[in-house]
Coordinates of C-alpha atoms in Angstrom, one line a residue:
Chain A
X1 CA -132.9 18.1 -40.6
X2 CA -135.3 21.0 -40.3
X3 CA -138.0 21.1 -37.6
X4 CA -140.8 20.4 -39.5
X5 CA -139.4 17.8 -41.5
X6 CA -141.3 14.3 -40.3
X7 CA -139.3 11.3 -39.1
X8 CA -138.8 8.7 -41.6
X9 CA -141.6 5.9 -42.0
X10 CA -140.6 2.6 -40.6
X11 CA -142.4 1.2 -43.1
X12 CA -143.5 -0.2 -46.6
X13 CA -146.9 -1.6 -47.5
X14 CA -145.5 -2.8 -51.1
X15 CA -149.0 -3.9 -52.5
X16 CA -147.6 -6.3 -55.4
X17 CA -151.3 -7.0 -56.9
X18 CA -154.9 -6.9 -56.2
X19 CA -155.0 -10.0 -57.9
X20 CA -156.2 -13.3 -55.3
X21 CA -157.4 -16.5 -55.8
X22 CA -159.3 -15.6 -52.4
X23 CA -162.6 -13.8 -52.3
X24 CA -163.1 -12.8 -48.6
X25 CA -166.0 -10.9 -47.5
X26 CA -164.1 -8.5 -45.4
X27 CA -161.1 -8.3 -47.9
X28 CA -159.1 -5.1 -47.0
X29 CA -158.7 -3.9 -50.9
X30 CA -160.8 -1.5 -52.6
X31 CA -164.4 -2.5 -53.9
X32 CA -162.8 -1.2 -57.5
X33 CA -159.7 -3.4 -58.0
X34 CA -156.4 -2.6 -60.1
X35 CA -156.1 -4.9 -63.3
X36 CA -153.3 -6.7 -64.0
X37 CA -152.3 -4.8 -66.8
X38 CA -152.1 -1.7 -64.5
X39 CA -149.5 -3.3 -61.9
X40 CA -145.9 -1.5 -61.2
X41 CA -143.3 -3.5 -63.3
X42 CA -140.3 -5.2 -61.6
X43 CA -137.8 -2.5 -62.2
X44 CA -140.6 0.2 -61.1
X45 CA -140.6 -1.8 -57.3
X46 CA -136.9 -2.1 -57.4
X47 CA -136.4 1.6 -57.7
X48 CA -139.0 1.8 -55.1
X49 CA -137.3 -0.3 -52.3
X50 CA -134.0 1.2 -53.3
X51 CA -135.7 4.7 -52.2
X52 CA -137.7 3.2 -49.6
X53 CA -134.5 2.0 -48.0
X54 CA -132.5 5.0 -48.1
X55 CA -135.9 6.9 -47.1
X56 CA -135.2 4.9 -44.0
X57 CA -137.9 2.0 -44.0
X58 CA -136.9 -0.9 -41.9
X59 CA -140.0 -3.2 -42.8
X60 CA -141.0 -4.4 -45.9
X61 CA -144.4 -5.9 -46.1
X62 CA -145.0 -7.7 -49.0
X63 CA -148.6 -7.4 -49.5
X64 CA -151.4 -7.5 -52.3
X65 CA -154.0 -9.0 -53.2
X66 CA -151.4 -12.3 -53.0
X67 CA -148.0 -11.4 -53.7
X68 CA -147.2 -15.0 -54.8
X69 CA -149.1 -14.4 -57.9
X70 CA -146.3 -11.8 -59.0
X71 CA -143.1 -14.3 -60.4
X72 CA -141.0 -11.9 -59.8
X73 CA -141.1 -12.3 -56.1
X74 CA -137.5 -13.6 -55.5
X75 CA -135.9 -11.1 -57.7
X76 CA -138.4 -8.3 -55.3
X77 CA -137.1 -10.2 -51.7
X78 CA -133.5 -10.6 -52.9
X79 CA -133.5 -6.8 -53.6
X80 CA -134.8 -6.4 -50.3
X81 CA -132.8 -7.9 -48.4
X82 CA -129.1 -6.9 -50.5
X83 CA -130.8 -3.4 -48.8
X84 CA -131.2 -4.7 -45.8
X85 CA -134.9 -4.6 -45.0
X86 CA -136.6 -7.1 -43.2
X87 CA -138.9 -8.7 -45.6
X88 CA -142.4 -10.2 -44.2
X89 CA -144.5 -11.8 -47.3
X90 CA -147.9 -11.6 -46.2
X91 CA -150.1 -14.3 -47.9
X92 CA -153.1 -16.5 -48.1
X93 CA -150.4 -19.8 -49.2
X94 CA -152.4 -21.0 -51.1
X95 CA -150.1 -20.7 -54.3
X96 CA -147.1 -21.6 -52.3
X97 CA -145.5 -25.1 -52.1
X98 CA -142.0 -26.2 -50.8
X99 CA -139.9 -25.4 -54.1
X100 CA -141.2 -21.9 -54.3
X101 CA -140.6 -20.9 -50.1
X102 CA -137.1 -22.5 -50.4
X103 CA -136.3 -20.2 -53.4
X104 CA -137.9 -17.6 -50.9
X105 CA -136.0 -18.4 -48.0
X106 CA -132.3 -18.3 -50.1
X107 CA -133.6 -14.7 -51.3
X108 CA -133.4 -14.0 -48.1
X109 CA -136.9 -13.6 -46.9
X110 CA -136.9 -13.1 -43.3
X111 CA -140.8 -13.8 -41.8
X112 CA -143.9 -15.3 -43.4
X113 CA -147.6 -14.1 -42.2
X114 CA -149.9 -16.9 -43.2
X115 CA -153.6 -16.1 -42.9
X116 CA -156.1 -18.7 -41.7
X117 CA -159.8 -18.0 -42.6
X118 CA -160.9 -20.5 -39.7
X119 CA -160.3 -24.1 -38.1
X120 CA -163.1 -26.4 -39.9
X121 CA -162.4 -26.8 -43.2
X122 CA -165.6 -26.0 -44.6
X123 CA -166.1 -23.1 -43.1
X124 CA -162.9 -21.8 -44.0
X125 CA -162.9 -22.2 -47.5
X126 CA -166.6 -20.9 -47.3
X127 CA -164.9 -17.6 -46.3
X128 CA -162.3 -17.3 -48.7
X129 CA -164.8 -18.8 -51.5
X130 CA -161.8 -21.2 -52.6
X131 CA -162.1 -25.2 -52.2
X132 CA -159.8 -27.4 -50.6
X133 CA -158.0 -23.4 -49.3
X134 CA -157.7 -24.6 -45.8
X135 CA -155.7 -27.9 -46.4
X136 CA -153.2 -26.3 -48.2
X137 CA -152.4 -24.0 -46.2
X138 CA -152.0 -25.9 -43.5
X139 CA -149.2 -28.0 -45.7
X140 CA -147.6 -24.5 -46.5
X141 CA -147.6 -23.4 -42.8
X142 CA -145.7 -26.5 -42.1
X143 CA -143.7 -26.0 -45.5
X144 CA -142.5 -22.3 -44.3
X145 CA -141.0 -23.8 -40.7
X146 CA -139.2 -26.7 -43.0
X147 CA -137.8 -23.9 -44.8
X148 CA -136.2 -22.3 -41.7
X149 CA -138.5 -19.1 -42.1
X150 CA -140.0 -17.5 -39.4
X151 CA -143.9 -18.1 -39.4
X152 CA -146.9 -16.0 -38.1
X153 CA -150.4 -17.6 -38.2
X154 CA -152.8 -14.6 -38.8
X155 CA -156.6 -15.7 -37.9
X156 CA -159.4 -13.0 -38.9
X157 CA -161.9 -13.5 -36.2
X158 CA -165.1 -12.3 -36.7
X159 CA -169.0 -13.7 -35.3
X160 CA -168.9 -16.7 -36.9
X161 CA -165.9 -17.6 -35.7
X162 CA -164.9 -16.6 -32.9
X163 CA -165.8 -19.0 -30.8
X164 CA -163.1 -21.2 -31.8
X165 CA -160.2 -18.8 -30.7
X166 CA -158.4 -21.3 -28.2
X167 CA -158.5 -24.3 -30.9
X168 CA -157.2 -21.5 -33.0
X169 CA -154.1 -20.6 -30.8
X170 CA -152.9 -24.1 -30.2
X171 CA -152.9 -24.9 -33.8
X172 CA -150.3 -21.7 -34.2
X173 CA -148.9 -23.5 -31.2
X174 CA -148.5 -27.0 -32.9
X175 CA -147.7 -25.5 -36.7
X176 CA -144.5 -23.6 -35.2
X177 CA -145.3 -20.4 -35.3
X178 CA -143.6 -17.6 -33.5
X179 CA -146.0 -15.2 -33.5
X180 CA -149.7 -15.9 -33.7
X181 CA -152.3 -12.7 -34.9
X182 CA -156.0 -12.2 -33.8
X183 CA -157.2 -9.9 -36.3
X184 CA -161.1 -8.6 -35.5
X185 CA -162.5 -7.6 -39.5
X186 CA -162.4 -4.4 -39.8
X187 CA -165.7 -2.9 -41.1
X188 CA -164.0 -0.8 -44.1
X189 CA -165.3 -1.9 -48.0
X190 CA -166.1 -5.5 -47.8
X191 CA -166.0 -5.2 -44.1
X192 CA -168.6 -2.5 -44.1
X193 CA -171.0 -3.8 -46.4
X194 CA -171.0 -7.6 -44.7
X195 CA -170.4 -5.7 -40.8
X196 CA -173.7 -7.2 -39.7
X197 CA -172.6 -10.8 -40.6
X198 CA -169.3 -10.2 -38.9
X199 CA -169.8 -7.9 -35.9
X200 CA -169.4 -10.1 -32.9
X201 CA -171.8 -10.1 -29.4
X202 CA -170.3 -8.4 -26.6
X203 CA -170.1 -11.8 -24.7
X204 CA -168.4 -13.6 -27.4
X205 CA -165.7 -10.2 -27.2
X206 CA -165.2 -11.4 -23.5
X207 CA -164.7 -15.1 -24.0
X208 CA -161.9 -14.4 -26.3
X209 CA -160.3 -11.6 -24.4
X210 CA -160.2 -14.0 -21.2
X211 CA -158.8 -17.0 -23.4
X212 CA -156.0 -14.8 -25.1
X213 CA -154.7 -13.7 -21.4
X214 CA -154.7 -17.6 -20.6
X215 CA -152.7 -18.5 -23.5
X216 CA -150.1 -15.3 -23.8
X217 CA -149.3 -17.2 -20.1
X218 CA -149.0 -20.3 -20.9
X219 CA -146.9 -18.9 -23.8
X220 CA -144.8 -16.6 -22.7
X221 CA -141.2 -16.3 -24.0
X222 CA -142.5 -18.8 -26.8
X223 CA -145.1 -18.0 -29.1
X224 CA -146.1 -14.0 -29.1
X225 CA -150.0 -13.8 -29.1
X226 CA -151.1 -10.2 -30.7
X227 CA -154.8 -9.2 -30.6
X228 CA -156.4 -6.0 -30.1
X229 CA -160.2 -5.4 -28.8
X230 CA -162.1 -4.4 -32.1
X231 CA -162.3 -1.0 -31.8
X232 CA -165.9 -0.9 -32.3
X233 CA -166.1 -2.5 -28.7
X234 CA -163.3 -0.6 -26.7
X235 CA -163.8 3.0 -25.5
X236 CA -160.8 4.9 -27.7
X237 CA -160.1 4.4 -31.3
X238 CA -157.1 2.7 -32.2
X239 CA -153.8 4.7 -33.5
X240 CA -154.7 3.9 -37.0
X241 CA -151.7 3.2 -38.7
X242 CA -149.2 4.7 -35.9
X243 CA -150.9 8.2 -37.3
X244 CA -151.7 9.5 -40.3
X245 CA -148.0 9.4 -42.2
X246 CA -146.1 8.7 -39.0
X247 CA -144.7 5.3 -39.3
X248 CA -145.9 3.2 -42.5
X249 CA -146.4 4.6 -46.1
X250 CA -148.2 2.0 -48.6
X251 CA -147.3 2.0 -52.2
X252 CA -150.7 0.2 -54.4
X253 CA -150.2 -2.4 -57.3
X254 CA -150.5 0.3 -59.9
X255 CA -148.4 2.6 -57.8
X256 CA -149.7 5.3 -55.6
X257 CA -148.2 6.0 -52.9
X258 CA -150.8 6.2 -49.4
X259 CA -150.6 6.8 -46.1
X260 CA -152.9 3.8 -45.1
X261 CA -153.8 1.4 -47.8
X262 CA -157.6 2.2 -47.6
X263 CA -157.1 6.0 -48.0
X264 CA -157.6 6.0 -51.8
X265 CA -161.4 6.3 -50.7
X266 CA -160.6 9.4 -49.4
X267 CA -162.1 12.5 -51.1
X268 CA -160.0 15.5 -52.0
X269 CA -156.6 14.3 -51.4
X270 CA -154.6 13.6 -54.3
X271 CA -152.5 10.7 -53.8
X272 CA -148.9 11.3 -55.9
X273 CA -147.5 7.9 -58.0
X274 CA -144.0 6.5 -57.3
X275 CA -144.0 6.7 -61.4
X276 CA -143.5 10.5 -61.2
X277 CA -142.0 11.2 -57.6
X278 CA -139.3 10.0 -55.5
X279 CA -140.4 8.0 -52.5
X280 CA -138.5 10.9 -50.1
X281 CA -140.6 13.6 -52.0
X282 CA -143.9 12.5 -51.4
X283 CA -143.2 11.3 -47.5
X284 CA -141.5 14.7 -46.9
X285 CA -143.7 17.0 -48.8
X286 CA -147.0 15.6 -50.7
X287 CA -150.2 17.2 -49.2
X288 CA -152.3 14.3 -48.6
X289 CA -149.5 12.8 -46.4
X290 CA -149.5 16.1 -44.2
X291 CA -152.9 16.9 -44.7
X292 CA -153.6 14.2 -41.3
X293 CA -150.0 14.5 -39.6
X294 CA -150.0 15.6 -36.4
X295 CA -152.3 17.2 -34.1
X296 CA -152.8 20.6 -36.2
X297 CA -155.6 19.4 -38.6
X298 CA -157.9 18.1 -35.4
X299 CA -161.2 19.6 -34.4
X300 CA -162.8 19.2 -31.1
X301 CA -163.2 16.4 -28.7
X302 CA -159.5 15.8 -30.2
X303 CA -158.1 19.1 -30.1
X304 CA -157.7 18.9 -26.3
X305 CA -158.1 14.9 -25.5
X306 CA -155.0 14.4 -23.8
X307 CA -155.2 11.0 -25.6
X308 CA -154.7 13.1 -29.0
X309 CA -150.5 11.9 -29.0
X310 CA -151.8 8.3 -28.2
X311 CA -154.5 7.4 -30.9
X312 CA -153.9 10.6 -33.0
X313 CA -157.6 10.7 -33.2
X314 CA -157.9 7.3 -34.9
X315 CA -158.8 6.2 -38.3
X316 CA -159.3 8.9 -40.8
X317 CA -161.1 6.2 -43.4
X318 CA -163.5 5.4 -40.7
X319 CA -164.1 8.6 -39.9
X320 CA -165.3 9.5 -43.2
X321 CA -167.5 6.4 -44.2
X322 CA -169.6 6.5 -40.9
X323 CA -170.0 10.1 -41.2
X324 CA -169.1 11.6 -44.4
X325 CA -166.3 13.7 -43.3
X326 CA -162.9 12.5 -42.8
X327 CA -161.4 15.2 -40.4
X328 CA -164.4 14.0 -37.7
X329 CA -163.1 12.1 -34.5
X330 CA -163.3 8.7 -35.1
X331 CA -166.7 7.9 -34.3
X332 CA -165.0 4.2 -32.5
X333 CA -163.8 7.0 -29.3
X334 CA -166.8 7.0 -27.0
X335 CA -166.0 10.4 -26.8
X336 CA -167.0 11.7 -30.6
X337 CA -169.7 12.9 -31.3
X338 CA -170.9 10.5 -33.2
X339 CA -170.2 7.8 -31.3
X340 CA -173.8 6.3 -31.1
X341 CA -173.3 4.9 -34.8
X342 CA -171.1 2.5 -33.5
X343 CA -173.3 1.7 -30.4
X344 CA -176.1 1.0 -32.4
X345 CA -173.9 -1.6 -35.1
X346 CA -172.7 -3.1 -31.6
X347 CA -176.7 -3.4 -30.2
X348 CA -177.8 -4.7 -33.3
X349 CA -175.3 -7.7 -33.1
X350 CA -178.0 -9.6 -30.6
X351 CA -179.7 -10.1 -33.5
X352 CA -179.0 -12.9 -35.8
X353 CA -176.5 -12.2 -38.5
X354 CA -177.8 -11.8 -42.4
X355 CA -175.8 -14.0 -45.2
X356 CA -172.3 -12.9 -46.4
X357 CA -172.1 -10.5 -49.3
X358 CA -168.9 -11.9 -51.6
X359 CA -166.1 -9.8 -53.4
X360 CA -166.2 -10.8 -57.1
X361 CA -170.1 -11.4 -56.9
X362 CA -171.2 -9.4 -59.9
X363 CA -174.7 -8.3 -58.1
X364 CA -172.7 -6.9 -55.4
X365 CA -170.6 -4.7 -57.4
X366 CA -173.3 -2.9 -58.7
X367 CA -175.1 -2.8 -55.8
X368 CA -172.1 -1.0 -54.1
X369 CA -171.4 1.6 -57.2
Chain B
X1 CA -133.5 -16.9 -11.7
X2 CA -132.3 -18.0 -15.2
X3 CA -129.3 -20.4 -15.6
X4 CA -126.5 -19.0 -16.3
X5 CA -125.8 -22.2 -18.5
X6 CA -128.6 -21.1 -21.0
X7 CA -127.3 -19.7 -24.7
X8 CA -129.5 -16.9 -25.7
X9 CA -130.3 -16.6 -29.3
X10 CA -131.9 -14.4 -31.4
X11 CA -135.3 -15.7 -32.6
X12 CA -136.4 -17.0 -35.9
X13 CA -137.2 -14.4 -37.8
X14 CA -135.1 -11.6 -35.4
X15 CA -132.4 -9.2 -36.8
X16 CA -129.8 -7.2 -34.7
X17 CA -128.9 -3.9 -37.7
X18 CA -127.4 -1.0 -37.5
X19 CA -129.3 1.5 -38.9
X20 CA -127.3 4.5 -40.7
X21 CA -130.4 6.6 -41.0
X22 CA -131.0 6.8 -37.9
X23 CA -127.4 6.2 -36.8
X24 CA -129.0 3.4 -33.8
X25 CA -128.8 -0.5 -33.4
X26 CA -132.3 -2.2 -34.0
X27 CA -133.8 -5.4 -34.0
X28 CA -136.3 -5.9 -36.3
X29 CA -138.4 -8.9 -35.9
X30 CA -142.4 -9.7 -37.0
X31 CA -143.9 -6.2 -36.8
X32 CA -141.9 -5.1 -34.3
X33 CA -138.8 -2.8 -33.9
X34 CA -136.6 -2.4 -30.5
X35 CA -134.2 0.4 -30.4
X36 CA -131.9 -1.1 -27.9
X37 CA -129.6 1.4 -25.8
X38 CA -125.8 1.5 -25.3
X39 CA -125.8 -0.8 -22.6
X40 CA -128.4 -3.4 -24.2
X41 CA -126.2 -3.0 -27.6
X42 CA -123.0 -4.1 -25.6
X43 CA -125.0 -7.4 -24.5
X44 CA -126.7 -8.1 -27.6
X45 CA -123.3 -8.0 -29.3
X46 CA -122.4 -10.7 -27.7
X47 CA -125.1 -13.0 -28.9
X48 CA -123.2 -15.4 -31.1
X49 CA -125.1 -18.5 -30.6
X50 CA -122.2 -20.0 -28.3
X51 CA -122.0 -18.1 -25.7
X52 CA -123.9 -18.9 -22.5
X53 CA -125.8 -16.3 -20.2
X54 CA -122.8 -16.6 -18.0
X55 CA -120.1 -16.2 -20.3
X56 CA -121.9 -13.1 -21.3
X57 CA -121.8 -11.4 -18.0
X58 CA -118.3 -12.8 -17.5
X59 CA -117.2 -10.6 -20.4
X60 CA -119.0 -8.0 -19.1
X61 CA -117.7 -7.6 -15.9
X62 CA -114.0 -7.6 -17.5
X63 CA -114.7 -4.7 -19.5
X64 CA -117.4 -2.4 -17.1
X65 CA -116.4 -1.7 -13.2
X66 CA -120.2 -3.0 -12.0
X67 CA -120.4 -5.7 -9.3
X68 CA -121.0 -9.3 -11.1
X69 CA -124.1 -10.2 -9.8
X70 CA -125.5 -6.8 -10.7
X71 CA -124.5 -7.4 -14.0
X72 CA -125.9 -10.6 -14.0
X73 CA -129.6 -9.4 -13.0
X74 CA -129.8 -6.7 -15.7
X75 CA -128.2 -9.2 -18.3
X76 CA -131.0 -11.8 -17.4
X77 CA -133.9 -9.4 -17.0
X78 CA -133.0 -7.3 -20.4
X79 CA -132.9 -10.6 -22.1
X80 CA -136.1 -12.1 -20.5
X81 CA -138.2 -9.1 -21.7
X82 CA -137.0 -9.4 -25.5
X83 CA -137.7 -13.2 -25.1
X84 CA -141.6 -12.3 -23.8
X85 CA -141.4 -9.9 -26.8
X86 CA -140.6 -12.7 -29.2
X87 CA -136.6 -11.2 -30.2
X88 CA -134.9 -13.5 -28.5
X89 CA -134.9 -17.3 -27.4
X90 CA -133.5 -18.3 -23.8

């Protein structure tokens, strides 16, 4: 190995599909979604996880959109796991029954992360903007422990929800679930454009900070709570993505290959396809990988933060769509210099919260070209 | 102190890999990755499903010159912090 070669990622977004029955507000995909038509074929991801695997990528996340739209899925996990990654299919369930997670589980999937949009009902599939969402996926949560798969219970939590944190964790509790998620929106495409519907109050932060410590004791050695203050709230940025090509590399439905799945919005980088370049080749030696590795490309307060090696000057996408250019601090760090963006989004939160804006809503999409 | 009756299992959803590329032992579990070293390696090997906390140290202490009992802390304490991580089941 030569010095300035990186260490291998850890690893794989594989975005199967941008397609979802799901139209969440804060959904994590582009505003401009990949069609159908555009999506890698089977043997295109096959020779991808075959590189991936050999690149040295431990973690496959199967990811989309849904995944379970894709019927090649089995024939994607068994590959997988022949190689010896461990697979984690990341889905909304609601195109999932027990017949399809068995086939799943005799691929040899390891780990199912189930999202959860909320605990009533209503309110749930209000979110996701799909009727009768929430009941089914409470029969595929139980469906994946039946199955003998390993189950995470991912809950976005958000203003209008987060009240109901602790009803949240002891339905992960009763469902089976190993490992339960408290994912805070993050204000990036949908995110941004609905933040003031989603930003939670200050006091609503602390509730559910003092009821996760509660239940990770209470827990303990059982079920494995994650959550993370929303950066907007805590006084450094978070390591976005382990750093800028560090640990994970993302490949999209119709191929290119990213260091974080929201970098496509990105200007001036140049993000190579898997169609035309070995996995190894672009980790090792594409420009917009390296263009954010490291410590080399960072400007004051970073340069010299002593924190620089912890949050490697966290989230480069953030960066650029609160102030227009991607190589500033992280405006999150209370220590940028444009930190008082983020102030005022969190001051503003007193106020009460304006009406969702929905992916898929036609008067939206122009609104946000 | 943990009974030494207990069977220590690896998790649902936990893997214990050798991995060539970087020429270590890992377990892999939900969104998380442990690089073990060559002492934890030589306890997790012996996670079979049958074997009891005890029996573990037992076959320790035939093989390494260490008193029992301090064998027996490290055994229970390296295994009680994978179990908080969500690795392992005790």
């Amino acid at each position: 190995m030569t010095r300035d070669r990186p260490e291998p990622p850890l690893a794989l977004v594989a975005e199967l599909t941008h397609r979802c029955p799901l139209q969440c507000p804060y959904c994590a995909n582009p505003v401009a979604l990949a069609r159908a038509s555009s999506e890698l074929d089977t043997e295109s991801w096959l020779r991808v996880f075959d590189e991936a695997a050999s690149l040295g990528v431990l973690h496959l996340h199967v990811s989309g959109g849904e995944p379970t739209v894709r019927g090649d899925l089995a024939t994607l996990v068994r590959a997988a796991a022949a190689l010896g990654m461990y697979s984690n299919l990341i889905t909304s369930g609601v195109l999932l029954d027990a017949a399809r997670l068995q086939a799943l589980a005799e691929a040899g999937l390891d780990h199912v992360q189930l999202s959860l949009q909320d605990m009533e009902p209503g309110d749930a599939d209000r979110i996701g903007g799909f009727a009768g969402g929430h009941a089914v996926k409470l029969a595929v949560a139980r469906q994946v422990r039946a199955a003998g798969l390993a189950l995470t219970l991912n809950f976005v939590v958000h203003r209008q929800n987060l009240e109901r944190l602790p009803a949240m964790i002891a339905l992960g509790e009763t469902l089976g679930a190993g490992r339960i998620e408290i994912a805070h929106v993050q204000y990036y495409g949908w995110g941004l454009l609905n933040r003031d519907a989603l930003l939670p109050t200050r006091a609503q932060l602390d509730a559910a900070t003092t009821a996760v410590e509660a239940a990770r004791m209470r827990l303990r050695g059982q079920v494995v709570i994650d959550y993370v203050v929303p950066d907007y709230y805590a006084a450094r940025p978070k390591a976005c993505m382990g750093g800028w090509g560090r640990r994970i590399m993302t490949v999209t439905p119709a191929g290119r290959a990213l260091p974080c799945h929201a970098a496509e919005g990105l200007p001036g980088l140049v993000f190579p396809s898997v169609r035309e370049m070995p996995l190894a080749a672009i980790w090792q030696d594409a420009p917009a990988f390296a263009r954010f590795r490291g410590t080399d490309w960072m400007a004051e307060p970073c340069r010299s933060c002593d924190q620089r090696e912890i949050d490697w000057g966290g989230c480069r996408c953030q960066a650029f769509l609160l102030t227009g250019d991607a190589a500033r601090t992280d405006p999150a760090c209370a220590k940028a210099p444009d930190h008082a963006m983020v102030l005022a989004a969190t001051a503003a939160s007193a106020a009460a919260p304006p009406s969702y804006v929905y992916r898929g809503d036609r008067r939206t999409r122009e609104n946000v070209r | 102190m943990t009974d030494e009756a207990a069977v220590p299992v690896f998790a649902d959803g936990a893997k214990f890999r050798f991995d060539r590329v970087r020429d270590s032992w890992v377990v892999l579990a939900p969104e998380r990755l442990f690089v073990p070293d060559a002492h934890a390696v030589e306890i997790l090997r012996l996670i079979d499903g049958q074997r009891s906390l005890g029996a573990i140290v037992d076959a320790l202490a035939a093989r390494f010159e260490a008193p029992r009992d301090v064998l027996a802390r490290d055994v229970a304490d390296m295994l009680h912090d994978l179990a908080d991580r969500g690795a392992i089941r005790l």
